[in-house]
mmCIF file of C-alpha atoms in Angstrom:
data_model
loop_
_atom_site.group_PDB
_atom_site.id
_atom_site.type_symbol
_atom_site.label_atom_id
_atom_site.label_comp_id
_atom_site.label_asym_id
_atom_site.label_seq_id
_atom_site.Cartn_x
_atom_site.Cartn_y
_atom_site.Cartn_z
ATOM 1 C CA MET A 1 77.874 -19.041 27.717
ATOM 2 C CA SER A 2 77.366 -16.479 31.154
ATOM 3 C CA LEU A 3 75.153 -13.523 31.316
ATOM 4 C CA SER A 4 78.049 -11.475 31.836
ATOM 5 C CA THR A 5 79.064 -12.036 27.918
ATOM 6 C CA TRP A 6 75.909 -12.109 26.664
ATOM 7 C CA ASP A 7 74.421 -9.187 24.271
ATOM 8 C CA GLY A 8 70.926 -8.340 23.197
ATOM 9 C CA CYS A 9 70.190 -5.888 20.455
ATOM 10 C CA PHE A 10 67.613 -3.005 19.708
ATOM 11 C CA CYS A 11 64.858 -4.126 17.177
ATOM 12 C CA LEU A 12 62.858 -1.801 15.289
ATOM 13 C CA GLN A 13 58.946 -2.774 15.273
ATOM 14 C CA CYS A 14 56.563 -0.867 12.825
ATOM 15 C CA ILE A 15 52.726 -0.419 13.941
ATOM 16 C CA ARG A 16 50.494 0.188 11.046
ATOM 17 C CA GLU A 17 47.725 3.451 11.503
ATOM 18 C CA LYS A 18 45.310 2.667 14.014
ATOM 19 C CA GLU A 19 46.781 -0.157 15.200
ATOM 20 C CA VAL A 20 48.275 -0.517 19.076
ATOM 21 C CA GLY A 21 51.044 -3.533 19.665
ATOM 22 C CA VAL A 22 51.307 -5.332 22.878
ATOM 23 C CA VAL A 23 55.059 -5.705 23.753
ATOM 24 C CA GLU A 24 55.969 -8.337 26.089
ATOM 25 C CA ASP A 25 59.066 -9.468 28.056
ATOM 26 C CA LEU A 26 59.277 -12.864 27.914
ATOM 27 C CA GLY A 27 55.691 -13.695 27.914
ATOM 28 C CA GLN A 28 54.743 -10.862 30.164
ATOM 29 C CA PHE A 29 53.095 -7.938 29.027
ATOM 30 C CA LYS A 30 55.394 -4.763 29.399
ATOM 31 C CA ARG A 31 54.158 -1.984 27.348
ATOM 32 C CA LEU A 32 51.934 -0.659 24.722
ATOM 33 C CA VAL A 33 53.261 0.707 21.527
ATOM 34 C CA GLY A 34 51.296 3.138 19.307
ATOM 35 C CA GLU A 35 51.675 3.597 15.199
ATOM 36 C CA GLY A 36 54.755 4.142 14.140
ATOM 37 C CA PRO A 37 58.767 2.900 14.769
ATOM 38 C CA SER A 38 59.135 1.769 18.096
ATOM 39 C CA CYS A 39 62.862 0.161 19.931
ATOM 40 C CA ILE A 40 62.241 -3.238 21.536
ATOM 41 C CA PHE A 41 65.099 -5.233 23.065
ATOM 42 C CA TRP A 42 64.840 -8.460 21.301
ATOM 43 C CA PRO A 43 65.210 -11.134 21.826
ATOM 44 C CA LEU A 44 63.774 -10.495 25.042
ATOM 45 C CA GLN A 45 60.901 -8.367 24.322
ATOM 46 C CA SER A 46 58.666 -8.584 21.567
ATOM 47 C CA VAL A 47 55.406 -7.588 19.801
ATOM 48 C CA ALA A 48 53.083 -10.696 20.942
ATOM 49 C CA GLY A 49 50.104 -9.217 18.813
ATOM 50 C CA ARG A 50 48.288 -6.161 17.069
ATOM 51 C CA LEU A 51 44.962 -4.540 17.671
ATOM 52 C CA SER A 52 42.624 -2.679 15.051
ATOM 53 C CA LEU A 53 41.492 0.355 16.368
ATOM 54 C CA ARG A 54 39.024 0.896 13.345
ATOM 55 C CA VAL A 55 35.147 0.067 13.638
ATOM 56 C CA GLN A 56 34.607 -3.510 12.889
ATOM 57 C CA GLN A 57 31.716 -5.091 12.090
ATOM 58 C CA LEU A 58 29.895 -8.189 13.113
ATOM 59 C CA ASP A 59 26.971 -10.028 11.560
ATOM 60 C CA VAL A 60 25.031 -12.494 13.437
ATOM 61 C CA LEU A 61 22.038 -14.678 12.500
ATOM 62 C CA CYS A 62 19.855 -15.935 15.031
ATOM 63 C CA GLU A 63 17.180 -17.948 14.729
ATOM 64 C CA THR A 64 14.543 -17.940 17.079
ATOM 65 C CA LYS A 65 10.377 -18.106 17.685
ATOM 66 C CA THR A 66 7.817 -15.455 17.776
ATOM 67 C CA LYS A 67 5.134 -15.385 20.194
ATOM 68 C CA ASP A 68 2.842 -16.908 17.467
ATOM 69 C CA ASN A 69 5.557 -19.931 17.081
ATOM 70 C CA VAL A 70 6.615 -18.505 13.842
ATOM 71 C CA PHE A 71 9.884 -18.928 12.986
ATOM 72 C CA VAL A 72 12.092 -16.323 11.756
ATOM 73 C CA GLN A 73 15.889 -15.787 11.148
ATOM 74 C CA VAL A 74 17.243 -12.598 12.763
ATOM 75 C CA GLY A 75 20.096 -10.738 11.509
ATOM 76 C CA VAL A 76 21.876 -8.209 13.335
ATOM 77 C CA ALA A 77 25.067 -6.108 12.781
ATOM 78 C CA VAL A 78 27.498 -4.877 15.894
ATOM 79 C CA GLN A 79 29.767 -2.238 14.940
ATOM 80 C CA TYR A 80 32.282 -2.197 17.328
ATOM 81 C CA LYS A 81 36.003 -1.083 18.542
ATOM 82 C CA VAL A 82 39.158 -1.739 20.477
ATOM 83 C CA VAL A 83 38.837 1.369 23.196
ATOM 84 C CA THR A 84 42.951 2.593 23.286
ATOM 85 C CA GLU A 85 43.026 2.756 27.323
ATOM 86 C CA SER A 86 41.732 -0.790 27.807
ATOM 87 C CA ALA A 87 43.953 -2.254 24.914
ATOM 88 C CA TYR A 88 44.785 -4.675 27.669
ATOM 89 C CA ASP A 89 41.973 -5.633 28.405
ATOM 90 C CA ALA A 90 41.015 -6.597 24.741
ATOM 91 C CA TRP A 91 43.897 -8.595 24.061
ATOM 92 C CA TYR A 92 43.869 -10.407 27.600
ATOM 93 C CA ARG A 93 40.846 -11.055 28.682
ATOM 94 C CA LEU A 94 38.881 -12.372 26.054
ATOM 95 C CA THR A 95 39.962 -15.246 23.695
ATOM 96 C CA SER A 96 37.506 -14.630 20.932
ATOM 97 C CA PRO A 97 35.606 -10.818 21.309
ATOM 98 C CA THR A 98 33.513 -12.426 18.123
ATOM 99 C CA SER A 99 32.146 -15.124 19.589
ATOM 100 C CA GLN A 100 31.261 -13.395 23.165
ATOM 101 C CA ILE A 101 29.408 -10.916 21.824
ATOM 102 C CA GLU A 102 27.681 -13.629 19.443
ATOM 103 C CA ALA A 103 26.844 -15.183 22.551
ATOM 104 C CA TYR A 104 25.377 -11.917 23.965
ATOM 105 C CA VAL A 105 23.528 -11.086 20.903
ATOM 106 C CA TYR A 106 21.712 -14.920 20.816
ATOM 107 C CA ASP A 107 20.738 -13.969 24.635
ATOM 108 C CA VAL A 108 18.831 -11.045 23.730
ATOM 109 C CA ILE A 109 17.369 -12.090 20.393
ATOM 110 C CA ARG A 110 16.009 -15.536 22.486
ATOM 111 C CA SER A 111 14.691 -13.497 24.876
ATOM 112 C CA THR A 112 13.128 -10.079 23.314
ATOM 113 C CA VAL A 113 11.433 -11.586 20.326
ATOM 114 C CA PRO A 114 9.186 -14.649 21.882
ATOM 115 C CA ARG A 115 7.943 -12.238 23.413
ATOM 116 C CA LEU A 116 6.361 -10.558 20.663
ATOM 117 C CA GLU A 117 3.672 -11.608 17.521
ATOM 118 C CA LEU A 118 5.519 -11.319 14.009
ATOM 119 C CA ASP A 119 3.804 -8.468 12.719
ATOM 120 C CA ALA A 120 5.035 -6.711 16.053
ATOM 121 C CA ALA A 121 8.497 -8.104 16.116
ATOM 122 C CA PHE A 122 8.667 -6.455 12.488
ATOM 123 C CA GLU A 123 7.608 -2.989 13.978
ATOM 124 C CA SER A 124 9.999 -3.437 16.454
ATOM 125 C CA LYS A 125 13.024 -3.979 14.695
ATOM 126 C CA ASP A 126 14.466 -0.459 16.438
ATOM 127 C CA ASP A 127 13.786 -1.783 20.196
ATOM 128 C CA ILE A 128 15.370 -5.204 19.448
ATOM 129 C CA ALA A 129 18.582 -2.893 18.043
ATOM 130 C CA HIS A 130 18.269 -0.823 21.159
ATOM 131 C CA ALA A 131 17.985 -4.098 23.637
ATOM 132 C CA VAL A 132 21.165 -5.738 22.036
ATOM 133 C CA LEU A 133 23.198 -2.215 21.825
ATOM 134 C CA GLU A 134 22.031 -1.660 25.698
ATOM 135 C CA GLN A 135 23.185 -5.347 27.138
ATOM 136 C CA LEU A 136 26.284 -5.169 24.801
ATOM 137 C CA GLN A 137 27.790 -2.039 25.887
ATOM 138 C CA ASN A 138 27.032 -3.093 29.552
ATOM 139 C CA VAL A 139 29.198 -6.017 29.381
ATOM 140 C CA MET A 140 31.933 -5.293 26.543
ATOM 141 C CA LYS A 141 33.209 -2.149 27.911
ATOM 142 C CA ASP A 142 34.946 -4.461 30.712
ATOM 143 C CA TYR A 143 36.783 -5.877 28.220
ATOM 144 C CA GLY A 144 38.355 -2.791 26.539
ATOM 145 C CA TYR A 145 35.498 -2.796 23.710
ATOM 146 C CA LYS A 146 33.242 -0.204 23.076
ATOM 147 C CA ILE A 147 29.823 -1.196 21.223
ATOM 148 C CA MET A 148 29.411 1.810 18.357
ATOM 149 C CA ASN A 149 26.014 0.522 17.051
ATOM 150 C CA THR A 150 23.871 -2.496 16.426
ATOM 151 C CA LEU A 151 21.242 -2.785 13.530
ATOM 152 C CA VAL A 152 18.661 -5.410 12.503
ATOM 153 C CA THR A 153 19.319 -5.654 9.071
ATOM 154 C CA ASP A 154 17.167 -8.878 8.379
ATOM 155 C CA LEU A 155 13.817 -10.162 10.119
ATOM 156 C CA ALA A 156 12.821 -13.416 7.798
ATOM 157 C CA PRO A 157 10.626 -15.766 8.380
ATOM 158 C CA ASP A 158 9.837 -18.966 6.912
ATOM 159 C CA SER A 159 9.073 -18.948 2.881
ATOM 160 C CA LYS A 160 5.879 -20.573 3.523
ATOM 161 C CA VAL A 161 4.791 -17.972 6.272
ATOM 162 C CA LYS A 162 5.799 -15.297 3.765
ATOM 163 C CA ALA A 163 3.698 -16.966 0.934
ATOM 164 C CA SER A 164 0.486 -17.049 3.419
ATOM 165 C CA MET A 165 1.395 -13.091 4.380
ATOM 166 C CA ASN A 166 1.420 -11.976 0.502
ATOM 167 C CA GLU A 167 -1.618 -14.191 0.081
ATOM 168 C CA ILE A 168 -3.659 -12.513 2.829
ATOM 169 C CA ASN A 169 -2.124 -9.134 1.510
ATOM 170 C CA ALA A 170 -3.386 -9.675 -1.660
ATOM 171 C CA ALA A 171 -6.886 -11.042 -0.784
ATOM 172 C CA ARG A 172 -7.210 -7.686 1.179
ATOM 173 C CA ARG A 173 -6.314 -5.877 -1.484
ATOM 174 C CA LEU A 174 -8.855 -7.809 -3.736
ATOM 175 C CA LYS A 175 -11.168 -7.158 -1.203
ATOM 176 C CA GLU A 176 -10.896 -3.490 -1.205
ATOM 177 C CA ALA A 177 -10.912 -3.166 -5.031
ATOM 178 C CA ALA A 178 -14.009 -5.200 -5.152
ATOM 179 C CA SER A 179 -15.713 -2.680 -2.854
ATOM 180 C CA HIS A 180 -14.629 0.131 -5.010
ATOM 181 C CA GLN A 181 -15.439 -1.581 -8.210
ATOM 182 C CA ALA A 182 -19.245 -2.317 -6.842
ATOM 183 C CA GLU A 183 -19.807 1.481 -5.042
ATOM 184 C CA ALA A 184 -18.466 1.986 -9.151
ATOM 185 C CA ASP A 185 -20.667 0.451 -10.637
ATOM 186 C CA LYS A 186 -23.385 1.647 -8.047
ATOM 187 C CA VAL A 187 -22.526 5.013 -9.088
ATOM 188 C CA ARG A 188 -22.959 4.263 -12.754
ATOM 189 C CA GLN A 189 -26.412 2.508 -12.684
ATOM 190 C CA VAL A 190 -27.601 5.570 -10.111
ATOM 191 C CA LYS A 191 -26.405 7.778 -13.245
ATOM 192 C CA ASN A 192 -27.860 6.084 -15.601
ATOM 193 C CA ALA A 193 -31.203 5.693 -14.170
ATOM 194 C CA GLU A 194 -31.277 9.581 -13.775
ATOM 195 C CA ALA A 195 -30.215 9.784 -16.610
ATOM 196 C CA GLU A 196 -33.038 7.527 -17.991
ATOM 197 C CA ALA A 197 -36.051 9.246 -15.861
ATOM 198 C CA GLU A 198 -34.332 12.665 -17.527
ATOM 199 C CA ALA A 199 -34.939 11.154 -20.625
ATOM 200 C CA ARG A 200 -38.276 10.376 -20.625
ATOM 201 C CA TYR A 201 -39.469 13.165 -18.615
ATOM 202 C CA LEU A 202 -38.546 15.222 -21.449
ATOM 203 C CA SER A 203 -40.047 12.759 -24.248
ATOM 204 C CA GLY A 204 -43.369 13.415 -21.940
ATOM 205 C CA LEU A 205 -42.877 17.176 -22.373
ATOM 206 C CA GLY A 206 -42.076 16.916 -26.007
ATOM 207 C CA VAL A 207 -45.528 14.454 -26.764
ATOM 208 C CA ALA A 208 -47.279 16.793 -24.421
ATOM 209 C CA ARG A 209 -46.469 19.798 -26.646
ATOM 210 C CA GLN A 210 -46.834 18.164 -29.884
ATOM 211 C CA ARG A 211 -50.655 17.299 -28.971
ATOM 212 C CA LYS A 212 -51.366 20.388 -27.805
ATOM 213 C CA ALA A 213 -49.951 21.857 -31.022
ATOM 214 C CA ILE A 214 -52.098 19.525 -32.960
ATOM 215 C CA VAL A 215 -55.561 20.602 -30.761
ATOM 216 C CA GLN A 216 -54.366 24.245 -31.451
ATOM 217 C CA GLY A 217 -54.003 23.651 -35.185
ATOM 218 C CA LEU A 218 -57.505 21.682 -35.450
ATOM 219 C CA GLN A 219 -59.309 23.959 -33.727
ATOM 220 C CA ALA A 220 -57.265 27.142 -35.708
ATOM 221 C CA SER A 221 -58.528 24.962 -38.848
ATOM 222 C CA VAL A 222 -62.381 24.109 -38.060
ATOM 223 C CA SER A 223 -62.553 28.121 -37.154
ATOM 224 C CA GLU A 224 -61.219 29.291 -40.251
ATOM 225 C CA PHE A 225 -62.943 26.481 -42.642
ATOM 226 C CA SER A 226 -66.380 27.614 -40.723
ATOM 227 C CA GLU A 227 -65.739 31.086 -41.274
ATOM 228 C CA GLU A 228 -65.200 30.946 -44.770
ATOM 229 C CA VAL A 229 -67.745 27.974 -45.853
ATOM 230 C CA GLY A 230 -71.318 29.312 -45.382
ATOM 231 C CA GLY A 231 -73.465 26.659 -43.675
ATOM 232 C CA ALA A 232 -70.457 24.600 -42.255
ATOM 233 C CA LYS A 233 -70.936 23.405 -39.137
ATOM 234 C CA PRO A 234 -67.812 22.833 -36.482
ATOM 235 C CA LYS A 235 -69.073 18.950 -36.334
ATOM 236 C CA ASP A 236 -68.890 19.097 -39.938
ATOM 237 C CA VAL A 237 -65.082 20.052 -40.174
ATOM 238 C CA MET A 238 -64.510 17.835 -37.545
ATOM 239 C CA ASP A 239 -65.820 14.887 -39.479
ATOM 240 C CA ILE A 240 -64.012 15.471 -42.445
ATOM 241 C CA LEU A 241 -60.195 16.194 -40.438
ATOM 242 C CA LEU A 242 -61.230 12.769 -38.472
ATOM 243 C CA LEU A 243 -61.646 10.943 -41.976
ATOM 244 C CA SER A 244 -58.867 12.671 -43.478
ATOM 245 C CA GLN A 245 -56.741 11.289 -40.533
ATOM 246 C CA TYR A 246 -58.352 8.040 -40.453
ATOM 247 C CA PHE A 247 -57.114 7.702 -44.272
ATOM 248 C CA ASP A 248 -53.627 8.650 -43.308
ATOM 249 C CA THR A 249 -53.044 6.133 -40.939
ATOM 250 C CA LEU A 250 -54.574 3.446 -42.720
ATOM 251 C CA SER A 251 -51.934 3.985 -45.428
ATOM 252 C CA VAL A 252 -49.369 3.856 -42.713
ATOM 253 C CA VAL A 253 -50.984 0.964 -40.958
ATOM 254 C CA GLY A 254 -50.814 -0.167 -44.540
ATOM 255 C CA ALA A 255 -47.421 -0.211 -45.053
ATOM 256 C CA ASN A 256 -46.683 -2.598 -42.541
ATOM 257 C CA SER A 257 -48.734 -5.185 -44.157
ATOM 258 C CA LEU A 258 -51.663 -5.727 -41.229
ATOM 259 C CA ILE A 259 -55.369 -6.607 -41.891
ATOM 260 C CA LEU A 260 -57.326 -4.276 -40.206
ATOM 261 C CA GLU A 261 -61.162 -4.497 -40.044
ATOM 262 C CA HIS A 262 -62.888 -1.866 -42.089
ATOM 263 C CA ASP A 263 -66.673 -1.193 -42.507
ATOM 264 C CA PRO A 264 -69.029 1.892 -41.879
ATOM 265 C CA ALA A 265 -69.289 1.059 -38.433
ATOM 266 C CA THR A 266 -65.963 0.851 -37.822
ATOM 267 C CA VAL A 267 -65.027 4.145 -39.498
ATOM 268 C CA ALA A 268 -68.285 5.513 -36.780
ATOM 269 C CA GLY A 269 -66.731 4.107 -34.223
ATOM 270 C CA LEU A 270 -62.978 5.160 -34.733
ATOM 271 C CA GLN A 271 -64.921 8.669 -35.054
ATOM 272 C CA ARG A 272 -66.605 8.704 -32.164
ATOM 273 C CA GLN A 273 -63.001 7.249 -30.142
ATOM 274 C CA VAL A 274 -61.072 9.923 -32.207
ATOM 275 C CA GLY A 275 -63.317 12.948 -31.109
ATOM 276 C CA ALA A 276 -63.601 11.705 -27.869
ATOM 277 C CA SER A 277 -59.543 12.332 -27.496
ATOM 278 C CA PHE A 278 -59.158 15.312 -29.186
ATOM 279 C CA MET A 279 -61.656 16.539 -27.068
ATOM 280 C CA THR A 280 -59.773 15.198 -23.554
ATOM 281 C CA GLY A 281 -56.397 16.724 -25.189
ATOM 282 C CA GLY A 282 -58.076 20.418 -25.928
ATOM 283 C CA LEU A 283 -59.711 20.293 -22.428
ATOM 284 C CA GLU A 284 -56.022 19.017 -21.344
ATOM 285 C CA GLY A 285 -54.368 21.914 -24.023
ATOM 286 C CA ARG A 286 -56.608 24.815 -21.949
ATOM 287 C CA ASN A 287 -56.153 23.458 -18.412
ATOM 288 C CA LYS A 288 -52.170 24.097 -19.129
ATOM 289 C CA ASP A 289 -52.653 27.482 -20.373
ATOM 290 C CA LEU A 290 -54.724 28.277 -17.439
ATOM 291 C CA LEU A 291 -52.223 26.680 -14.881
ATOM 292 C CA SER A 292 -48.924 28.282 -16.966
#
């Protein structure tokens, strides 16, 4: 068949929305066609391929170590798309754009993370992502790709390192809890001591007032008895009252089944001691009255 008698035909090709088609003429680049129907002269021309103009995401997982020799798995998400005006470069200059992107991500991660300690790496995720973004943007724009964003989605150390970090955190929290508990115990003991001191102070006031009331009552009784009974001396009245108090004391002590020495000499000695104590109590009461 000669070229003078050969006839070709026009073929209708449809390109999807957000795609660009690469048309070749006998293996040579001819033109780019956008979405919608396009006519090509078949079989000399053909749509060699289609490139998506939508934003795509590539997830890269890279293992490296930190400055303090902890191996971590760093997950990076790269969001990119084809630039329409540079679709020629995106189709013909790179065989595998994903492999190219992965290689640069590995290079940046393994040159950045080893300069940081583990805690600093967790705190610098944004810095790592920015370093990856800056590197990829400078390189991939020459190949017709625009890097939209890069995200460090994961930074995971070994499971044993995770367990040790959790134990350190738990120990620190237990230490803080013990400190708070000790402080609470201290406050509780101080408050108990203050309450006990206040109770003893009030008890002492009560005993002092009781003794003062007893002394005043005895004084009133002695005065009234001396006035009503002629010839009675205050000392005689005091002896009777002391003897009465002595018998009351014996009845109370006897209820507890205690054996006490009881003879006239004991009574006389007790009388002297009780009398001296009452006299002392009376002096204390008068002194308090003067001070008040």
